[in-house]
mmCIF file of C-alpha atoms in Angstrom:
data_model
loop_
_atom_site.group_PDB
_atom_site.id
_atom_site.type_symbol
_atom_site.label_atom_id
_atom_site.label_comp_id
_atom_site.label_asym_id
_atom_site.label_seq_id
_atom_site.Cartn_x
_atom_site.Cartn_y
_atom_site.Cartn_z
ATOM 1 C CA MET J 1 58.423 22.606 134.231
ATOM 2 C CA ARG J 2 61.329 22.796 137.249
ATOM 3 C CA ASP J 3 63.911 23.228 134.474
ATOM 4 C CA PHE J 4 61.099 26.514 133.390
ATOM 5 C CA PHE J 5 61.933 27.131 137.215
ATOM 6 C CA VAL J 6 64.781 26.639 137.410
ATOM 7 C CA THR J 7 65.677 28.929 134.183
ATOM 8 C CA PHE J 8 63.545 31.844 135.941
ATOM 9 C CA TYR J 9 65.680 31.923 138.522
ATOM 10 C CA LEU J 10 68.783 31.482 137.128
ATOM 11 C CA ASN J 11 68.055 34.770 134.327
ATOM 12 C CA SER J 12 66.866 36.276 137.227
ATOM 13 C CA LYS J 13 69.749 36.040 139.254
ATOM 14 C CA GLN J 14 72.100 37.076 137.065
ATOM 15 C CA GLU J 15 70.311 39.716 136.436
ATOM 16 C CA THR J 16 70.664 41.214 139.587
ATOM 17 C CA ARG J 17 74.112 40.575 139.293
ATOM 18 C CA ASN J 18 74.278 42.343 136.011
ATOM 19 C CA LYS J 19 71.927 45.359 137.610
ATOM 20 C CA LYS J 20 74.510 45.649 140.204
ATOM 21 C CA GLN J 21 77.230 45.683 138.254
ATOM 22 C CA GLU J 22 75.596 47.879 136.344
ATOM 23 C CA THR J 23 75.273 50.260 139.173
ATOM 24 C CA ARG J 24 78.834 49.821 139.879
ATOM 25 C CA ASN J 25 80.521 50.238 136.956
ATOM 26 C CA LYS J 26 77.783 53.871 137.433
ATOM 27 C CA LYS J 27 79.678 54.323 140.336
ATOM 28 C CA GLN J 28 83.205 54.036 138.715
ATOM 29 C CA GLU J 29 81.958 56.639 136.218
ATOM 30 C CA THR J 30 80.886 58.955 138.213
ATOM 31 C CA ARG J 31 84.379 58.613 140.185
ATOM 32 C CA ASN J 32 86.312 58.869 137.509
ATOM 33 C CA LYS J 33 84.221 61.901 136.534
ATOM 34 C CA LYS J 34 85.097 63.151 139.802
ATOM 35 C CA GLN J 35 88.317 62.451 139.668
ATOM 36 C CA GLU J 36 88.960 63.781 136.220
ATOM 37 C CA THR J 37 87.170 66.965 137.597
ATOM 38 C CA ARG J 38 90.097 67.070 140.126
ATOM 39 C CA ASN J 39 92.659 66.510 137.706
ATOM 40 C CA LYS J 40 91.603 69.628 135.784
ATOM 41 C CA LYS J 41 91.240 72.053 138.441
ATOM 42 C CA GLN J 42 94.550 70.864 139.756
ATOM 43 C CA GLU J 43 95.966 71.687 135.986
ATOM 44 C CA THR J 44 94.214 75.035 136.059
ATOM 45 C CA ARG J 45 95.272 75.465 139.251
ATOM 46 C CA ASN J 46 98.649 74.713 137.402
ATOM 47 C CA LYS J 47 98.786 76.579 134.964
ATOM 48 C CA LYS J 48 97.512 79.966 137.567
ATOM 49 C CA GLN J 49 100.933 79.238 139.268
ATOM 50 C CA GLU J 50 102.677 79.081 135.880
ATOM 51 C CA THR J 51 102.032 82.103 135.186
ATOM 52 C CA ARG J 52 102.783 83.502 138.291
ATOM 53 C CA ASN J 53 105.986 81.987 137.721
ATOM 54 C CA LYS J 54 105.806 83.990 134.427
ATOM 55 C CA LYS J 55 105.265 86.206 135.516
ATOM 56 C CA GLN J 56 107.209 86.843 139.066
ATOM 57 C CA GLU J 57 110.052 85.700 136.733
ATOM 58 C CA THR J 58 109.024 89.030 134.054
ATOM 59 C CA ARG J 59 109.095 90.920 137.132
ATOM 60 C CA ASN J 60 112.901 89.290 137.919
ATOM 61 C CA LYS J 61 114.184 90.589 135.269
ATOM 62 C CA LYS J 62 112.747 94.071 134.581
ATOM 63 C CA GLN J 63 114.490 94.410 138.161
ATOM 64 C CA GLU J 64 117.382 92.917 137.319
ATOM 65 C CA THR J 65 117.598 95.707 134.027
ATOM 66 C CA ARG J 66 116.843 98.321 136.679
ATOM 67 C CA ASN J 67 119.370 96.841 138.964
ATOM 68 C CA LYS J 68 122.001 96.494 135.582
ATOM 69 C CA LYS J 69 121.608 100.157 134.459
ATOM 70 C CA GLN J 70 122.118 101.601 137.962
ATOM 71 C CA GLU J 71 125.011 99.842 138.018
ATOM 72 C CA THR J 72 125.811 101.268 134.741
ATOM 73 C CA LYS J 73 127.757 104.451 134.725
ATOM 74 C CA MET J 74 127.518 106.384 132.407
ATOM 75 C CA ASN J 75 131.369 107.910 131.407
ATOM 76 C CA SER J 76 132.905 111.025 131.855
ATOM 77 C CA ARG J 77 133.397 113.494 129.463
ATOM 78 C CA LYS J 78 137.229 113.427 130.777
ATOM 79 C CA ASP J 79 136.913 109.690 129.910
ATOM 80 C CA GLN J 80 134.766 110.452 127.012
ATOM 81 C CA LEU J 81 138.093 112.571 125.743
ATOM 82 C CA GLN J 82 140.191 109.603 126.854
ATOM 83 C CA ALA J 83 138.821 107.042 124.704
ATOM 84 C CA PHE J 84 138.481 109.158 121.410
ATOM 85 C CA ASP J 85 142.267 110.024 121.708
ATOM 86 C CA ARG J 86 143.129 106.242 122.169
ATOM 87 C CA LEU J 87 140.958 105.679 119.326
ATOM 88 C CA LEU J 88 143.024 108.902 117.167
ATOM 89 C CA THR J 89 146.176 107.228 118.754
ATOM 90 C CA ILE J 90 145.787 103.307 117.737
ATOM 91 C CA MET J 91 144.922 105.788 114.178
ATOM 92 C CA ASP J 92 147.870 106.888 114.076
ATOM 93 C CA GLU J 93 150.055 103.812 114.642
ATOM 94 C CA LEU J 94 147.999 101.617 112.045
ATOM 95 C CA ARG J 95 148.560 104.460 109.311
ATOM 96 C CA ALA J 96 151.924 103.906 110.133
ATOM 97 C CA GLN J 97 152.470 100.696 110.759
ATOM 98 C CA CYS J 98 149.493 98.297 109.261
ATOM 99 C CA PRO J 99 150.136 97.491 105.124
ATOM 100 C CA TRP J 100 146.552 97.500 104.513
ATOM 101 C CA ASP J 101 145.704 100.739 106.233
ATOM 102 C CA GLN J 102 148.418 102.098 104.832
ATOM 103 C CA LYS J 103 147.188 101.354 101.286
ATOM 104 C CA GLN J 104 143.512 103.110 101.470
ATOM 105 C CA THR J 105 142.790 106.322 99.936
ATOM 106 C CA MET J 106 139.084 108.021 100.901
ATOM 107 C CA GLN J 107 138.200 106.772 96.860
ATOM 108 C CA THR J 108 138.838 103.168 98.298
ATOM 109 C CA LEU J 109 137.242 103.667 101.482
ATOM 110 C CA ARG J 110 134.239 104.888 99.869
ATOM 111 C CA HIS J 111 132.697 101.253 99.946
ATOM 112 C CA LEU J 112 133.066 100.580 102.385
ATOM 113 C CA THR J 113 131.598 103.412 104.675
ATOM 114 C CA ILE J 114 128.048 103.145 102.976
ATOM 115 C CA GLU J 115 128.672 99.246 103.160
ATOM 116 C CA GLU J 116 128.732 100.409 107.642
ATOM 117 C CA THR J 117 125.928 102.899 107.446
ATOM 118 C CA TYR J 118 123.946 100.269 106.017
ATOM 119 C CA GLU J 119 124.880 97.881 109.066
ATOM 120 C CA LEU J 120 124.161 100.489 111.365
ATOM 121 C CA GLY J 121 120.165 101.266 109.235
ATOM 122 C CA ASP J 122 120.131 97.872 109.658
ATOM 123 C CA ALA J 123 120.988 98.162 113.894
ATOM 124 C CA ILE J 124 119.150 100.558 114.098
ATOM 125 C CA LEU J 125 115.724 98.521 112.715
ATOM 126 C CA GLU J 126 116.528 95.646 114.593
ATOM 127 C CA ASN J 127 116.536 97.820 117.559
ATOM 128 C CA ASP J 128 119.384 96.010 119.168
ATOM 129 C CA LEU J 129 121.885 98.241 121.168
ATOM 130 C CA ASP J 130 124.521 96.319 121.416
ATOM 131 C CA GLU J 131 124.324 96.278 117.588
ATOM 132 C CA VAL J 132 124.181 99.495 117.373
ATOM 133 C CA LYS J 133 127.276 100.488 118.945
ATOM 134 C CA LYS J 134 128.933 98.308 117.944
ATOM 135 C CA GLU J 135 127.820 99.644 114.302
ATOM 136 C CA LEU J 136 129.054 103.144 115.540
ATOM 137 C CA GLY J 137 131.786 102.230 116.594
ATOM 138 C CA ASP J 138 132.191 101.481 113.066
ATOM 139 C CA VAL J 139 131.182 104.030 111.796
ATOM 140 C CA LEU J 140 133.707 106.471 113.953
ATOM 141 C CA LEU J 141 136.090 104.703 112.543
ATOM 142 C CA HIS J 142 135.783 105.975 109.232
ATOM 143 C CA ILE J 143 135.601 109.530 110.363
ATOM 144 C CA VAL J 144 138.872 109.396 111.782
ATOM 145 C CA PHE J 145 140.326 107.308 109.188
ATOM 146 C CA TYR J 146 138.991 109.825 106.141
ATOM 147 C CA ALA J 147 140.952 112.357 108.818
ATOM 148 C CA LYS J 148 143.930 111.496 108.793
ATOM 149 C CA ILE J 149 144.463 110.926 105.013
ATOM 150 C CA GLY J 150 142.903 114.284 105.168
ATOM 151 C CA SER J 151 145.358 115.125 107.883
ATOM 152 C CA GLU J 152 148.606 113.667 105.763
ATOM 153 C CA THR J 153 148.177 116.601 102.062
ATOM 154 C CA SER J 154 147.319 119.087 104.487
ATOM 155 C CA ASP J 155 144.003 119.965 103.501
ATOM 156 C CA PHE J 156 142.685 119.028 107.098
ATOM 157 C CA ASP J 157 142.144 117.200 110.056
ATOM 158 C CA ILE J 158 139.846 116.270 113.117
ATOM 159 C CA ALA J 159 139.760 119.195 114.806
ATOM 160 C CA ASP J 160 138.959 120.380 111.567
ATOM 161 C CA VAL J 161 136.255 118.540 111.268
ATOM 162 C CA CYS J 162 135.193 118.654 114.747
ATOM 163 C CA ASN J 163 134.949 122.654 114.764
ATOM 164 C CA GLU J 164 133.017 122.442 111.143
ATOM 165 C CA ILE J 165 130.606 120.787 112.413
ATOM 166 C CA SER J 166 130.139 122.932 115.378
ATOM 167 C CA GLU J 167 130.022 125.984 114.029
ATOM 168 C CA LYS J 168 127.344 124.571 110.979
ATOM 169 C CA LEU J 169 125.335 123.912 114.250
ATOM 170 C CA ILE J 170 126.191 126.922 115.458
ATOM 171 C CA PHE J 171 125.200 129.542 112.166
ATOM 172 C CA ARG J 172 121.340 127.378 112.281
ATOM 173 C CA HIS J 173 120.511 127.153 115.668
ATOM 174 C CA PRO J 174 119.863 131.448 116.101
ATOM 175 C CA HIS J 175 116.776 130.273 117.751
ATOM 176 C CA ILE J 176 119.345 128.342 120.817
ATOM 177 C CA TYR J 177 122.451 131.031 120.338
ATOM 178 C CA GLY J 178 120.988 133.975 118.999
ATOM 179 C CA ASP J 179 118.024 135.728 119.626
ATOM 180 C CA VAL J 180 115.420 134.275 116.722
ATOM 181 C CA GLU J 181 112.073 133.028 118.580
ATOM 182 C CA VAL J 182 110.683 129.878 116.745
ATOM 183 C CA ALA J 183 107.471 128.017 117.389
ATOM 184 C CA ASP J 184 107.844 125.053 116.803
ATOM 185 C CA GLU J 185 109.787 122.334 114.967
ATOM 186 C CA GLU J 186 108.594 123.243 111.311
ATOM 187 C CA GLU J 187 109.880 126.680 111.991
ATOM 188 C CA VAL J 188 112.955 125.498 112.429
ATOM 189 C CA LYS J 189 112.884 122.822 109.468
ATOM 190 C CA ARG J 190 111.981 126.486 107.745
ATOM 191 C CA ASN J 191 114.759 128.567 109.146
ATOM 192 C CA TRP J 192 117.307 125.649 108.723
ATOM 193 C CA GLU J 193 116.616 125.450 105.050
ATOM 194 C CA ASN J 194 116.777 129.298 104.665
ATOM 195 C CA LEU J 195 119.775 129.590 106.904
ATOM 196 C CA LYS J 196 121.213 127.283 103.839
ATOM 197 C CA LEU J 197 120.796 129.743 101.363
ATOM 198 C CA LYS J 198 122.088 132.328 103.362
ATOM 199 C CA GLU J 199 125.497 130.526 103.231
ATOM 200 C CA GLY J 200 125.952 130.570 99.068
ATOM 201 C CA LYS J 201 123.719 127.514 98.555
ATOM 202 C CA LYS J 202 121.896 128.306 95.095
ATOM 203 C CA SER J 203 118.928 126.118 95.769
ATOM 204 C CA VAL J 204 118.102 124.033 98.724
ATOM 205 C CA LEU J 205 118.135 121.191 96.794
ATOM 206 C CA GLU J 206 122.126 121.337 96.752
ATOM 207 C CA GLY J 207 122.627 119.382 99.260
ATOM 208 C CA VAL J 208 120.924 116.078 98.038
ATOM 209 C CA PRO J 209 123.302 113.865 97.346
ATOM 210 C CA LYS J 210 123.598 112.261 93.376
ATOM 211 C CA SER J 211 124.183 109.491 95.513
ATOM 212 C CA LEU J 212 121.146 108.539 96.968
ATOM 213 C CA PRO J 213 119.336 105.914 96.391
ATOM 214 C CA ALA J 214 115.988 107.344 94.486
ATOM 215 C CA LEU J 215 113.553 106.277 97.371
ATOM 216 C CA VAL J 216 115.780 108.178 100.117
ATOM 217 C CA LYS J 217 116.798 110.993 97.336
ATOM 218 C CA ALA J 218 113.108 111.340 96.915
ATOM 219 C CA SER J 219 111.734 111.635 100.758
ATOM 220 C CA ARG J 220 114.812 114.394 100.951
ATOM 221 C CA ILE J 221 113.613 116.642 98.185
ATOM 222 C CA GLN J 222 110.583 116.933 99.759
ATOM 223 C CA GLU J 223 111.285 117.972 102.636
ATOM 224 C CA LYS J 224 113.830 120.008 101.719
ATOM 225 C CA VAL J 225 111.089 122.114 99.279
ATOM 226 C CA ALA J 226 108.784 121.357 102.263
ATOM 227 C CA GLY J 227 110.772 123.812 104.909
ATOM 228 C CA VAL J 228 111.012 126.801 102.188
ATOM 229 C CA GLY J 229 106.923 126.645 101.874
ATOM 230 C CA PHE J 230 106.919 124.680 98.849
ATOM 231 C CA ASP J 231 104.199 121.911 99.363
ATOM 232 C CA TRP J 232 100.249 121.061 100.038
ATOM 233 C CA GLU J 233 98.688 122.149 103.085
ATOM 234 C CA GLU J 234 97.082 118.928 104.169
ATOM 235 C CA PRO J 235 97.398 115.118 103.843
ATOM 236 C CA GLN J 236 94.152 114.479 102.138
ATOM 237 C CA GLN J 237 95.008 116.639 99.190
ATOM 238 C CA VAL J 238 98.958 114.921 98.479
ATOM 239 C CA PHE J 239 95.664 111.461 98.808
ATOM 240 C CA GLU J 240 93.863 112.949 96.129
ATOM 241 C CA LYS J 241 97.199 113.772 93.687
ATOM 242 C CA LEU J 242 98.405 110.568 94.690
ATOM 243 C CA GLN J 243 94.790 109.179 93.143
ATOM 244 C CA GLU J 244 95.162 111.717 90.277
ATOM 245 C CA GLU J 245 98.740 109.637 89.881
ATOM 246 C CA LEU J 246 97.065 106.745 89.245
ATOM 247 C CA GLY J 247 94.669 107.507 86.998
ATOM 248 C CA GLU J 248 97.345 108.896 84.806
ATOM 249 C CA LEU J 249 98.917 105.555 85.000
ATOM 250 C CA GLN J 250 96.704 103.103 83.808
ATOM 251 C CA HIS J 251 95.958 105.870 81.342
ATOM 252 C CA GLU J 252 99.605 105.014 79.763
ATOM 253 C CA ILE J 253 99.182 101.885 80.148
ATOM 254 C CA ASN J 254 95.984 101.400 78.522
ATOM 255 C CA GLU J 255 97.975 102.905 75.905
ATOM 256 C CA ASN J 256 100.904 100.509 76.139
ATOM 257 C CA ASN J 257 103.659 103.020 76.418
ATOM 258 C CA LEU J 258 106.440 101.735 78.303
ATOM 259 C CA GLU J 259 108.158 105.168 77.749
ATOM 260 C CA LYS J 260 105.327 107.178 79.444
ATOM 261 C CA ILE J 261 104.056 104.250 81.652
ATOM 262 C CA GLU J 262 107.611 105.044 83.121
ATOM 263 C CA ALA J 263 107.329 108.511 83.961
ATOM 264 C CA GLU J 264 103.683 108.079 85.193
ATOM 265 C CA PHE J 265 105.135 104.987 87.947
ATOM 266 C CA GLY J 266 107.973 107.129 88.951
ATOM 267 C CA ASP J 267 104.933 109.637 89.719
ATOM 268 C CA VAL J 268 103.089 107.301 91.868
ATOM 269 C CA LEU J 269 106.060 106.275 93.458
ATOM 270 C CA PHE J 270 107.610 110.157 94.215
ATOM 271 C CA SER J 271 103.589 111.117 94.884
ATOM 272 C CA MET J 272 104.024 107.869 96.967
ATOM 273 C CA ILE J 273 107.041 109.529 99.686
ATOM 274 C CA ASN J 274 105.175 112.519 99.720
ATOM 275 C CA TYR J 275 102.249 110.537 101.546
ATOM 276 C CA ALA J 276 104.430 109.494 103.435
ATOM 277 C CA ARG J 277 105.284 112.371 105.275
ATOM 278 C CA PHE J 278 102.179 114.045 105.790
ATOM 279 C CA LEU J 279 101.012 110.007 107.633
ATOM 280 C CA LYS J 280 104.463 110.976 109.635
ATOM 281 C CA VAL J 281 105.670 107.683 108.572
ATOM 282 C CA ASN J 282 109.236 106.966 107.195
ATOM 283 C CA PRO J 283 109.028 105.568 104.166
ATOM 284 C CA GLU J 284 112.408 103.820 103.818
ATOM 285 C CA ASN J 285 112.364 102.183 107.159
ATOM 286 C CA ALA J 286 108.276 100.880 105.512
ATOM 287 C CA LEU J 287 109.542 99.711 103.097
ATOM 288 C CA GLU J 288 112.750 97.409 105.119
ATOM 289 C CA ARG J 289 110.401 96.282 107.411
ATOM 290 C CA THR J 290 108.330 94.594 104.625
ATOM 291 C CA ASN J 291 111.295 93.854 103.124
ATOM 292 C CA LYS J 292 112.081 91.622 106.721
ATOM 293 C CA LYS J 293 108.513 90.211 106.481
ATOM 294 C CA PHE J 294 108.122 89.083 103.329
ATOM 295 C CA ILE J 295 112.261 86.603 103.613
ATOM 296 C CA LYS J 296 111.110 85.601 106.519
ATOM 297 C CA ARG J 297 107.786 84.039 105.911
ATOM 298 C CA PHE J 298 109.402 83.164 102.879
ATOM 299 C CA GLN J 299 111.425 80.680 103.802
ATOM 300 C CA TYR J 300 108.657 79.441 106.438
ATOM 301 C CA LEU J 301 107.701 78.667 104.057
ATOM 302 C CA GLU J 302 110.371 77.412 101.768
ATOM 303 C CA GLY J 303 111.381 75.076 105.456
ATOM 304 C CA LYS J 304 107.534 73.841 104.801
ATOM 305 C CA ALA J 305 108.115 72.676 101.425
ATOM 306 C CA LYS J 306 111.075 71.084 102.598
ATOM 307 C CA GLU J 307 109.452 68.944 105.537
ATOM 308 C CA ILE J 308 107.299 67.606 103.272
ATOM 309 C CA ASP J 309 110.008 66.408 100.460
ATOM 310 C CA LYS J 310 108.938 68.977 97.700
ATOM 311 C CA SER J 311 110.589 71.941 95.494
ATOM 312 C CA LEU J 312 108.522 74.963 95.104
ATOM 313 C CA LYS J 313 108.916 74.971 91.542
ATOM 314 C CA ASP J 314 106.567 71.534 91.707
ATOM 315 C CA MET J 315 103.998 72.870 94.054
ATOM 316 C CA THR J 316 101.400 74.751 93.676
ATOM 317 C CA LEU J 317 100.381 78.127 93.949
ATOM 318 C CA GLU J 318 97.668 76.975 96.293
ATOM 319 C CA GLU J 319 99.804 74.776 98.154
ATOM 320 C CA MET J 320 101.935 77.730 98.359
ATOM 321 C CA ASP J 321 99.369 80.331 99.911
ATOM 322 C CA ILE J 322 98.228 77.166 102.401
ATOM 323 C CA PHE J 323 101.625 77.288 104.286
ATOM 324 C CA TRP J 324 101.927 81.572 103.191
ATOM 325 C CA ASN J 325 99.422 82.199 104.818
ATOM 326 C CA GLU J 326 99.818 79.274 107.837
ATOM 327 C CA ALA J 327 103.523 81.821 108.076
ATOM 328 C CA LYS J 328 100.993 85.220 107.757
ATOM 329 C CA THR J 329 99.821 83.097 111.585
ATOM 330 C CA SER J 330 102.639 81.083 113.362
ATOM 331 C CA ILE J 331 105.689 84.797 112.324
ATOM 332 C CA GLY J 332 103.564 87.698 111.566
#
């Protein structure tokens, strides 16, 4: 009996100790939760401070940009003319002394000029103004180069080039340099094309370069004929025409006539480009942006494949789609 009471007593004491320990544990848990809450509040304060710091940093950068713009003084007309004269002098020196420059002809420069023009276009699309400035310099160099070559055969020089474009601009802007009145931009465009016909051109399409890329050429053709009134009235009409062309393409696909499929496909593209004009979208820029977007996403996919030590050829389309969708989310 004595052992029973001893055991009961010991168990009671142990139970009491356990309860006290449980109470201490709960208190500690409460303290931990309070500390966790304090930590979260501190973390929130830190994030808010970080956000404030970033905003302040952005404000500082904007102010710095404004200050730089204020400090940057645009060149005077005198400075501009001196810079152009310097370029002309350098061109004379290069043509007289540099073996490479001496060998160049209009024909050898042609493909380089096209390349420089595309590089300028890339810089404009990227909105990289520093690069635009550099590429404009390259294009200007080519203009000066061609004029120098022309002067050597006594056909024309840079003054003739400048005067030619000046006279053309004055003639084609009678609403500025004459007494013609125009209501809007569209009327200016129509007058422009009509004036070109008065200059002796047999067709409004005569000025479209044959070597233009097909997409750009289609866009210019449509702009020019629209300038003399050969155009749809509403975007919906163009969209309906596009749907009609798609139907004709599908018909030829069903007939499996490759020659007619190509012809109808061309009609679809031509209508798409025309529709872009009505939507005020530059189709060349739109397509190039899509090209760049695709390249970035595909390079992301290639990078992910390397991370898992796989070749794209060894991956399933489903596996590639996972990374492709990741790319759309992470890089746009």
